[in-house]
mmCIF file of C-alpha atoms in Angstrom:
data_model
loop_
_atom_site.group_PDB
_atom_site.id
_atom_site.type_symbol
_atom_site.label_atom_id
_atom_site.label_comp_id
_atom_site.label_asym_id
_atom_site.label_seq_id
_atom_site.Cartn_x
_atom_site.Cartn_y
_atom_site.Cartn_z
ATOM 1 C CA MET A 94 2.598 10.361 15.112
ATOM 2 C CA LEU A 95 5.482 11.309 12.824
ATOM 3 C CA LEU A 96 4.805 13.915 10.113
ATOM 4 C CA LYS A 97 7.117 14.681 7.190
ATOM 5 C CA GLU A 98 6.745 16.580 3.931
ATOM 6 C CA TYR A 99 8.569 15.160 0.919
ATOM 7 C CA ARG A 100 9.336 17.222 -2.187
ATOM 8 C CA ILE A 101 10.328 15.352 -5.356
ATOM 9 C CA CYS A 102 11.166 17.296 -8.514
ATOM 10 C CA MET A 103 11.025 15.801 -12.030
ATOM 11 C CA PRO A 104 11.910 17.118 -15.510
ATOM 12 C CA LEU A 105 8.253 16.942 -16.573
ATOM 13 C CA THR A 106 5.149 19.105 -16.535
ATOM 14 C CA VAL A 107 2.220 18.430 -14.209
ATOM 15 C CA GLU A 108 0.031 17.681 -17.246
ATOM 16 C CA GLU A 109 2.548 15.161 -18.621
ATOM 17 C CA TYR A 110 2.891 13.430 -15.280
ATOM 18 C CA ARG A 111 -0.856 12.776 -15.170
ATOM 19 C CA ILE A 112 -0.217 10.020 -17.731
ATOM 20 C CA GLY A 113 3.231 9.116 -16.415
ATOM 21 C CA GLN A 114 1.965 8.573 -12.871
ATOM 22 C CA LEU A 115 -0.665 6.012 -13.932
ATOM 23 C CA TYR A 116 1.804 4.205 -16.198
ATOM 24 C CA MET A 117 4.546 4.132 -13.549
ATOM 25 C CA ILE A 118 2.301 2.871 -10.725
ATOM 26 C CA SER A 119 0.948 -0.011 -12.807
ATOM 27 C CA LYS A 120 4.310 -1.110 -14.218
ATOM 28 C CA HIS A 121 6.114 -0.627 -10.887
ATOM 29 C CA SER A 122 3.507 -2.729 -9.041
ATOM 30 C CA HIS A 123 3.864 -5.488 -11.619
ATOM 31 C CA GLU A 124 7.669 -5.506 -11.381
ATOM 32 C CA GLN A 125 7.660 -5.593 -7.571
ATOM 33 C CA SER A 126 5.162 -8.461 -7.402
ATOM 34 C CA ASP A 127 6.000 -12.125 -7.224
ATOM 35 C CA ARG A 128 4.022 -15.252 -6.452
ATOM 36 C CA GLY A 129 2.372 -14.766 -3.060
ATOM 37 C CA GLU A 130 3.637 -11.209 -2.609
ATOM 38 C CA GLY A 131 3.034 -7.916 -4.344
ATOM 39 C CA VAL A 132 0.094 -5.659 -5.141
ATOM 40 C CA GLU A 133 -3.399 -7.060 -5.717
ATOM 41 C CA VAL A 134 -5.883 -4.630 -7.277
ATOM 42 C CA VAL A 135 -9.282 -5.067 -5.596
ATOM 43 C CA GLN A 136 -11.168 -2.094 -7.021
ATOM 44 C CA ASN A 137 -10.552 0.617 -9.600
ATOM 45 C CA GLU A 138 -13.561 2.815 -10.338
ATOM 46 C CA PRO A 139 -14.301 6.417 -11.402
ATOM 47 C CA TYR A 140 -16.467 8.623 -9.187
ATOM 48 C CA GLU A 141 -17.683 12.159 -8.726
ATOM 49 C CA ASP A 142 -16.861 14.286 -5.683
ATOM 50 C CA PRO A 143 -18.662 17.579 -4.939
ATOM 51 C CA ALA A 144 -15.515 19.317 -3.687
ATOM 52 C CA HIS A 145 -12.864 17.920 -6.045
ATOM 53 C CA GLY A 146 -14.820 16.934 -9.144
ATOM 54 C CA GLN A 147 -14.268 13.795 -11.185
ATOM 55 C CA GLY A 148 -11.673 11.357 -9.899
ATOM 56 C CA GLN A 149 -10.692 7.718 -9.562
ATOM 57 C CA PHE A 150 -10.934 5.482 -6.499
ATOM 58 C CA THR A 151 -8.651 2.454 -6.162
ATOM 59 C CA GLU A 152 -8.302 -0.173 -3.458
ATOM 60 C CA LYS A 153 -5.324 -2.503 -3.346
ATOM 61 C CA ARG A 154 -3.830 -5.117 -1.050
ATOM 62 C CA VAL A 155 -0.072 -4.971 -0.641
ATOM 63 C CA TYR A 156 1.389 -8.337 0.402
ATOM 64 C CA LEU A 157 4.834 -7.680 1.869
ATOM 65 C CA ASN A 158 5.748 -10.138 4.625
ATOM 66 C CA SER A 159 9.248 -10.828 3.273
ATOM 67 C CA LYS A 160 9.945 -7.074 3.071
ATOM 68 C CA LEU A 161 9.424 -6.588 6.808
ATOM 69 C CA PRO A 162 12.376 -6.527 9.216
ATOM 70 C CA SER A 163 12.870 -9.662 11.320
ATOM 71 C CA TRP A 164 11.458 -8.083 14.499
ATOM 72 C CA ALA A 165 8.232 -7.276 12.620
ATOM 73 C CA ARG A 166 7.939 -10.670 10.900
ATOM 74 C CA ALA A 167 8.099 -12.299 14.315
ATOM 75 C CA VAL A 168 4.768 -10.802 15.401
ATOM 76 C CA VAL A 169 2.649 -10.776 12.226
ATOM 77 C CA PRO A 170 0.912 -13.662 10.441
ATOM 78 C CA LYS A 171 2.674 -15.265 7.515
ATOM 79 C CA ILE A 172 -0.123 -14.098 5.201
ATOM 80 C CA PHE A 173 0.048 -10.378 5.850
ATOM 81 C CA TYR A 174 -1.140 -7.460 3.752
ATOM 82 C CA VAL A 175 -1.715 -3.737 4.005
ATOM 83 C CA THR A 176 -4.839 -2.182 2.486
ATOM 84 C CA GLU A 177 -4.250 0.845 0.249
ATOM 85 C CA LYS A 178 -7.122 3.170 -0.627
ATOM 86 C CA ALA A 179 -6.469 6.065 -2.965
ATOM 87 C CA TRP A 180 -8.567 8.974 -4.194
ATOM 88 C CA ASN A 181 -7.044 10.544 -7.294
ATOM 89 C CA TYR A 182 -8.348 14.062 -8.002
ATOM 90 C CA TYR A 183 -5.244 14.943 -10.002
ATOM 91 C CA PRO A 184 -3.385 17.220 -9.362
ATOM 92 C CA TYR A 185 -4.490 16.447 -5.782
ATOM 93 C CA THR A 186 -4.516 12.917 -4.379
ATOM 94 C CA ILE A 187 -5.149 11.201 -1.055
ATOM 95 C CA THR A 188 -3.771 7.778 -0.129
ATOM 96 C CA GLU A 189 -4.384 5.817 3.067
ATOM 97 C CA TYR A 190 -2.774 2.597 4.283
ATOM 98 C CA THR A 191 -4.243 0.476 7.072
ATOM 99 C CA CYS A 192 -3.848 -3.045 8.410
ATOM 100 C CA SER A 193 -6.586 -4.979 10.199
ATOM 101 C CA PHE A 194 -3.948 -6.966 12.107
ATOM 102 C CA LEU A 195 -2.473 -3.698 13.461
ATOM 103 C CA PRO A 196 -5.479 -1.460 14.215
ATOM 104 C CA LYS A 197 -3.319 1.326 15.671
ATOM 105 C CA PHE A 198 -1.182 1.574 12.521
ATOM 106 C CA SER A 199 -1.948 3.928 9.627
ATOM 107 C CA ILE A 200 -0.270 5.986 6.906
ATOM 108 C CA HIS A 201 -1.984 9.041 5.441
ATOM 109 C CA ILE A 202 -0.496 10.750 2.358
ATOM 110 C CA GLU A 203 -1.752 13.933 0.743
ATOM 111 C CA THR A 204 -0.134 14.890 -2.556
ATOM 112 C CA LYS A 205 -0.196 18.092 -4.583
ATOM 113 C CA TYR A 206 1.578 18.702 -7.872
ATOM 114 C CA GLU A 207 2.833 22.057 -9.120
ATOM 115 C CA ASP A 208 5.006 23.285 -11.982
ATOM 116 C CA ASN A 209 7.901 24.631 -9.869
ATOM 117 C CA LYS A 210 11.198 23.598 -8.251
ATOM 118 C CA GLY A 211 9.730 22.640 -4.876
ATOM 119 C CA CYS A 212 9.802 26.192 -3.564
ATOM 120 C CA ASN A 213 6.193 26.488 -2.313
ATOM 121 C CA ASP A 214 6.483 26.451 1.486
ATOM 122 C CA ASN A 215 2.774 27.125 2.010
ATOM 123 C CA ILE A 216 1.228 24.444 -0.166
ATOM 124 C CA PHE A 217 -0.141 22.492 2.828
ATOM 125 C CA ASP A 218 -1.021 25.421 5.093
ATOM 126 C CA THR A 219 -4.708 24.468 5.186
ATOM 127 C CA GLU A 220 -4.007 20.809 5.990
ATOM 128 C CA LEU A 221 -1.218 21.391 8.515
ATOM 129 C CA LYS A 222 -3.108 23.666 10.911
ATOM 130 C CA GLU A 223 0.103 24.786 12.685
ATOM 131 C CA GLN A 224 1.525 21.241 12.922
ATOM 132 C CA GLU A 225 5.291 20.940 12.885
ATOM 133 C CA ARG A 226 6.810 18.805 10.149
ATOM 134 C CA GLU A 227 10.204 18.037 8.665
ATOM 135 C CA VAL A 228 10.702 18.961 4.995
ATOM 136 C CA CYS A 229 12.727 16.389 3.017
ATOM 137 C CA TYR A 230 13.918 16.950 -0.551
ATOM 138 C CA ILE A 231 14.395 13.843 -2.695
ATOM 139 C CA ASP A 232 16.773 14.043 -5.673
ATOM 140 C CA ILE A 233 15.723 11.375 -8.190
ATOM 141 C CA ALA A 234 19.144 11.447 -9.876
ATOM 142 C CA TYR A 235 21.669 11.676 -7.036
ATOM 143 C CA ASP A 236 20.057 10.307 -3.853
ATOM 144 C CA GLU A 237 21.264 6.809 -2.990
ATOM 145 C CA ILE A 238 18.840 4.056 -3.866
ATOM 146 C CA PRO A 239 18.757 0.604 -2.182
ATOM 147 C CA GLU A 240 21.090 -1.691 -4.118
ATOM 148 C CA ARG A 241 18.397 -4.295 -4.770
ATOM 149 C CA TYR A 242 16.383 -1.700 -6.754
ATOM 150 C CA TYR A 243 19.233 -0.280 -8.818
ATOM 151 C CA LYS A 244 19.109 -0.667 -12.603
ATOM 152 C CA GLU A 245 21.624 0.935 -14.920
ATOM 153 C CA SER A 246 18.865 1.750 -17.430
ATOM 154 C CA GLU A 247 17.107 3.786 -14.708
ATOM 155 C CA ASP A 248 20.193 5.694 -13.552
ATOM 156 C CA LEU A 249 19.206 9.266 -14.374
ATOM 157 C CA ARG A 250 22.810 10.465 -14.187
ATOM 158 C CA TYR A 251 23.320 8.710 -17.547
ATOM 159 C CA PHE A 252 19.798 8.516 -19.009
ATOM 160 C CA LYS A 253 18.629 10.722 -21.874
ATOM 161 C CA SER A 254 15.125 10.566 -23.311
ATOM 162 C CA GLU A 255 15.075 9.995 -27.084
ATOM 163 C CA LYS A 256 11.549 11.366 -27.524
ATOM 164 C CA THR A 257 11.821 14.464 -25.294
ATOM 165 C CA SER A 258 15.616 15.048 -25.404
ATOM 166 C CA ARG A 259 15.538 15.601 -21.612
ATOM 167 C CA GLY A 260 18.465 14.391 -19.503
ATOM 168 C CA ILE A 261 21.228 13.668 -18.692
ATOM 169 C CA LEU A 262 20.559 15.134 -15.208
ATOM 170 C CA GLN A 263 23.713 16.850 -13.979
ATOM 171 C CA GLU A 264 24.498 17.949 -10.404
ATOM 172 C CA GLY A 265 22.245 20.893 -9.551
ATOM 173 C CA TRP A 266 19.835 20.004 -12.368
ATOM 174 C CA ARG A 267 16.825 21.337 -10.417
ATOM 175 C CA ASP A 268 18.176 24.915 -10.714
ATOM 176 C CA THR A 269 18.509 24.833 -14.509
ATOM 177 C CA GLN A 270 16.017 22.252 -15.792
ATOM 178 C CA GLU A 271 13.049 23.294 -17.946
ATOM 179 C CA PRO A 272 10.360 22.076 -17.745
ATOM 180 C CA ILE A 273 10.294 21.092 -14.084
ATOM 181 C CA MET A 274 7.556 20.082 -11.666
ATOM 182 C CA CYS A 275 7.383 19.074 -8.017
ATOM 183 C CA SER A 276 5.439 16.361 -6.241
ATOM 184 C CA TYR A 277 4.649 17.584 -2.708
ATOM 185 C CA LYS A 278 3.727 14.764 -0.331
ATOM 186 C CA LEU A 279 2.566 15.255 3.255
ATOM 187 C CA VAL A 280 3.036 11.899 5.000
ATOM 188 C CA THR A 281 1.612 11.098 8.430
ATOM 189 C CA VAL A 282 2.597 7.791 10.055
ATOM 190 C CA LYS A 283 0.857 6.582 13.201
ATOM 191 C CA PHE A 284 1.664 3.521 15.293
ATOM 192 C CA GLU A 285 0.293 4.176 18.742
ATOM 193 C CA VAL A 286 1.822 1.277 20.653
ATOM 194 C CA TRP A 287 3.921 2.130 23.675
ATOM 195 C CA GLY A 288 7.514 0.961 23.412
ATOM 196 C CA LEU A 289 7.395 0.470 19.634
ATOM 197 C CA GLN A 290 5.942 3.738 18.348
ATOM 198 C CA THR A 291 9.158 5.644 17.564
ATOM 199 C CA ARG A 292 10.938 2.648 16.067
ATOM 200 C CA VAL A 293 8.048 1.663 13.803
ATOM 201 C CA GLU A 294 7.208 5.201 12.657
ATOM 202 C CA GLN A 295 10.842 5.919 11.748
ATOM 203 C CA PHE A 296 11.133 2.599 9.894
ATOM 204 C CA VAL A 297 7.935 3.257 7.932
ATOM 205 C CA HIS A 298 9.144 6.712 6.873
ATOM 206 C CA LYS A 299 12.377 5.154 5.601
ATOM 207 C CA VAL A 300 10.353 2.685 3.529
ATOM 208 C CA VAL A 301 8.096 5.483 2.227
ATOM 209 C CA ARG A 302 11.109 7.562 1.201
ATOM 210 C CA ASP A 303 12.692 4.634 -0.676
ATOM 211 C CA VAL A 304 9.420 3.933 -2.500
ATOM 212 C CA LEU A 305 9.000 7.595 -3.483
ATOM 213 C CA LEU A 306 12.573 7.785 -4.754
ATOM 214 C CA LEU A 307 12.269 4.598 -6.816
ATOM 215 C CA GLY A 308 8.834 5.400 -8.239
ATOM 216 C CA HIS A 309 9.698 8.918 -9.370
ATOM 217 C CA ARG A 310 13.023 7.773 -10.876
ATOM 218 C CA GLN A 311 11.156 5.167 -12.893
ATOM 219 C CA ALA A 312 8.484 7.633 -14.017
ATOM 220 C CA PHE A 313 11.137 9.646 -15.866
ATOM 221 C CA ALA A 314 13.302 6.676 -16.889
ATOM 222 C CA TRP A 315 10.242 5.182 -18.644
ATOM 223 C CA VAL A 316 9.138 8.504 -20.203
ATOM 224 C CA ASP A 317 9.681 7.279 -23.769
ATOM 225 C CA GLU A 318 7.251 4.422 -23.100
ATOM 226 C CA TRP A 319 4.321 6.624 -22.011
ATOM 227 C CA ILE A 320 4.871 10.181 -23.313
ATOM 228 C CA ASP A 321 2.765 9.586 -26.460
ATOM 229 C CA MET A 322 -0.105 7.831 -24.650
ATOM 230 C CA THR A 323 -3.587 9.288 -24.317
ATOM 231 C CA MET A 324 -5.645 8.931 -21.132
ATOM 232 C CA ASP A 325 -7.742 6.178 -22.732
ATOM 233 C CA GLU A 326 -4.599 4.296 -23.754
ATOM 234 C CA VAL A 327 -2.997 4.487 -20.322
ATOM 235 C CA ARG A 328 -6.263 3.340 -18.681
ATOM 236 C CA GLU A 329 -6.319 0.313 -20.977
ATOM 237 C CA PHE A 330 -2.664 -0.385 -20.134
ATOM 238 C CA GLU A 331 -3.562 -0.043 -16.458
ATOM 239 C CA ARG A 332 -6.404 -2.558 -16.736
ATOM 240 C CA THR A 333 -4.286 -5.106 -18.617
ATOM 241 C CA ILE A 334 -1.277 -4.869 -16.321
ATOM 242 C CA GLN A 335 -3.426 -5.037 -13.176
ATOM 243 C CA GLU A 336 -4.973 -8.322 -14.270
ATOM 244 C CA ALA A 337 -1.515 -9.676 -15.090
ATOM 245 C CA THR A 338 -0.207 -8.573 -11.679
ATOM 246 C CA ASN A 339 -3.070 -10.280 -9.821
ATOM 247 C CA GLN A 340 -2.295 -13.513 -11.655
ATOM 248 C CA LYS A 341 1.437 -13.109 -11.014
ATOM 249 C CA ILE A 342 0.953 -13.131 -7.237
ATOM 250 C CA GLY A 343 -1.442 -16.068 -7.450
ATOM 251 C CA ILE A 344 -4.785 -14.283 -7.079
ATOM 252 C CA PHE A 345 -7.470 -14.888 -9.688
ATOM 253 C CA PRO A 346 -10.443 -12.555 -9.133
ATOM 254 C CA PRO A 347 -12.937 -11.685 -11.863
ATOM 255 C CA SER A 348 -11.607 -9.352 -14.546
ATOM 256 C CA ILE A 349 -11.029 -5.824 -13.283
ATOM 257 C CA SER A 350 -13.529 -3.334 -14.621
ATOM 258 C CA ILE A 351 -12.456 0.275 -15.017
ATOM 259 C CA SER A 352 -15.950 1.436 -15.829
ATOM 260 C CA GLU A 353 -17.221 4.855 -16.811
ATOM 261 C CA THR A 354 -19.936 4.801 -14.144
ATOM 262 C CA PRO A 355 -19.093 6.621 -10.893
ATOM 263 C CA LEU A 356 -19.356 4.740 -7.601
ATOM 264 C CA SER A 357 -22.833 4.749 -6.103
ATOM 265 C CA SER A 358 -23.719 7.268 -3.426
ATOM 266 C CA CYS A 359 -24.551 4.473 -0.978
ATOM 267 C CA ALA A 360 -20.863 3.724 -0.493
ATOM 268 C CA LEU A 361 -19.143 4.724 2.736
ATOM 269 C CA THR A 362 -17.693 8.194 3.212
ATOM 270 C CA GLY A 363 -14.029 8.873 2.443
ATOM 271 C CA PRO A 364 -11.385 10.409 4.699
ATOM 272 C CA ALA A 365 -11.892 13.692 6.532
ATOM 273 C CA SER A 366 -9.899 15.588 3.917
ATOM 274 C CA ALA A 367 -12.304 14.319 1.242
ATOM 275 C CA PRO A 368 -15.592 14.225 3.161
ATOM 276 C CA SER A 369 -17.847 13.065 0.401
ATOM 277 C CA THR A 370 -15.580 10.600 -1.377
ATOM 278 C CA PRO A 371 -17.379 7.250 -1.613
ATOM 279 C CA MET A 372 -15.623 3.991 -1.018
ATOM 280 C CA CYS A 373 -16.669 0.379 -0.516
ATOM 281 C CA THR A 374 -15.083 -1.532 2.345
ATOM 282 C CA ASP A 375 -17.386 -4.537 2.849
ATOM 283 C CA ALA A 376 -15.526 -7.838 2.885
ATOM 284 C CA PRO A 377 -16.228 -10.074 -0.114
ATOM 285 C CA GLU A 378 -18.790 -12.783 0.446
ATOM 286 C CA SER A 379 -16.122 -15.451 0.057
ATOM 287 C CA LEU A 380 -14.424 -14.173 3.219
ATOM 288 C CA SER A 381 -17.574 -14.045 5.345
ATOM 289 C CA VAL A 382 -17.845 -16.565 8.184
ATOM 290 C CA PRO A 383 -21.092 -18.608 7.947
ATOM 291 C CA LYS A 384 -23.339 -17.628 10.825
ATOM 292 C CA ASP A 385 -24.905 -21.088 11.151
ATOM 293 C CA ARG A 386 -21.634 -22.954 11.318
ATOM 294 C CA PRO A 387 -21.865 -25.445 14.232
ATOM 295 C CA ARG A 388 -19.294 -25.026 16.979
ATOM 296 C CA LYS A 389 -16.846 -27.858 17.295
ATOM 297 C CA LYS A 390 -16.886 -29.640 20.634
ATOM 298 C CA SER A 391 -13.885 -31.161 22.287
ATOM 299 C CA ALA A 392 -15.815 -33.954 24.044
ATOM 300 C CA PRO A 393 -19.040 -35.920 23.497
ATOM 301 C CA GLU A 394 -22.212 -34.815 25.260
ATOM 302 C CA THR A 395 -22.217 -38.041 27.335
ATOM 303 C CA LEU A 396 -19.141 -39.817 28.532
ATOM 304 C CA THR A 397 -19.538 -43.330 29.953
ATOM 305 C CA LEU A 398 -16.964 -44.440 32.486
ATOM 306 C CA PRO A 399 -16.758 -47.826 34.175
ATOM 307 C CA ASP A 400 -17.586 -47.871 37.864
ATOM 308 C CA PRO A 401 -14.560 -48.615 40.048
ATOM 309 C CA VAL A 402 -14.451 -52.236 41.015
ATOM 310 C CA PRO A 403 -15.253 -52.507 44.748
ATOM 311 C CA SER A 404 -12.745 -54.210 46.880
ATOM 312 C CA GLY A 405 -13.540 -57.796 47.448
ATOM 313 C CA VAL A 406 -15.295 -58.257 44.107
ATOM 314 C CA PRO A 407 -13.483 -60.807 42.037
ATOM 315 C CA GLN A 408 -12.163 -59.705 38.633
ATOM 316 C CA GLY A 409 -14.440 -60.621 35.730
ATOM 317 C CA SER A 410 -17.642 -60.013 37.734
ATOM 318 C CA ASN A 411 -20.485 -58.093 36.007
ATOM 319 C CA VAL A 412 -20.709 -54.519 37.359
ATOM 320 C CA SER A 413 -23.247 -52.010 35.934
ATOM 321 C CA PRO A 414 -21.660 -48.906 34.358
ATOM 322 C CA LEU A 415 -22.540 -45.445 35.700
ATOM 323 C CA PRO A 416 -23.410 -42.755 33.093
ATOM 324 C CA VAL A 417 -21.621 -39.425 33.641
ATOM 325 C CA SER A 418 -23.029 -36.314 31.911
ATOM 326 C CA ASN A 419 -20.418 -33.925 30.489
ATOM 327 C CA HIS A 420 -21.632 -30.554 29.108
ATOM 328 C CA LEU A 421 -18.288 -28.703 29.371
ATOM 329 C CA GLN A 422 -16.866 -27.235 26.151
ATOM 330 C CA SER A 423 -13.199 -26.899 25.501
ATOM 331 C CA SER A 424 -11.857 -23.687 27.031
ATOM 332 C CA THR A 425 -8.972 -23.453 24.568
ATOM 333 C CA PRO A 426 -10.046 -22.474 21.028
ATOM 334 C CA PRO A 427 -7.859 -23.378 18.085
ATOM 335 C CA SER A 428 -5.056 -20.901 17.593
ATOM 336 C CA SER A 429 -5.520 -18.493 14.707
ATOM 337 C CA HIS A 430 -1.836 -17.521 14.617
ATOM 338 C CA SER A 431 -0.075 -20.873 14.650
ATOM 339 C CA ASP A 432 1.736 -20.039 11.456
ATOM 340 C CA ILE A 433 4.183 -17.321 12.541
ATOM 341 C CA ALA A 434 6.711 -15.926 10.069
ATOM 342 C CA GLU A 435 10.312 -17.048 10.370
ATOM 343 C CA MET A 436 12.737 -14.528 11.835
ATOM 344 C CA ASP A 437 15.332 -14.477 9.071
ATOM 345 C CA GLU A 438 16.967 -11.118 8.363
ATOM 346 C CA GLN A 439 16.332 -9.216 5.155
#
């Protein structure tokens, strides 16, 4: 297990970012999706939680085979996705990532938002329970971003908001900026496989850091697009863009419903940090394997072989065949992983 705490400051208030976060996640997911890969929204429903109050539960599938390093693509199926489940009790959220193909892999993220410069060293005291963790500050303006994600319009060293007059962010902007808020994220990565654990956990944290940097940069770079939105307007934008994203990656489920009815109490329990959060995890009926499907057999029940011709019997003589009963089934089932991803480098 590798535990790190990320602190990302933004020139916004916590109340403003409530809208900006929803807008950014939806637009970012749409931009990063392409046919066959990206973010599919499976569920997006409101709910009530006794401890945290009213919130929103979302479940997504993140298809990302081409984004894996070559050593990882060599051992995963070509159709590969990670399941994301998120419980948004803003300004407190919980996000979990799992993969059925890798049962010993998981990412757990707890997030808290506060109106400060990232100076609260005790914000996760209850959750940490004396655990050691590395604290990493992310500067949305001056930290290096992967070249493939760079856009000049999102370079906060040169961006100034027309509607809020915030920016340009100069060196040391976190010491002088008003307003300012901080996104505190406690990220736990687990990959309990001997020989690969350290390598995988370090790689995943690098990916997480890049995603956090890009997402928070975009949240401020797009501020003029969402700053005037109401919660109802951003929820409608969210619904529309989610349907468009599902179609973009080639998935056509029924229309997404962001209803006003909380999830039913019969749903499964949420993570330990949100003990009464409901969630639904049953596989859709279309993915269920029919129970009465007959098993394929590799040979007929009865195999008839000609009796060897005895020596001395002239060829062409009539010899009665001998029935041979064969009840053996094939011992080698069809491979479920015959389609392995190519090992080309990123």
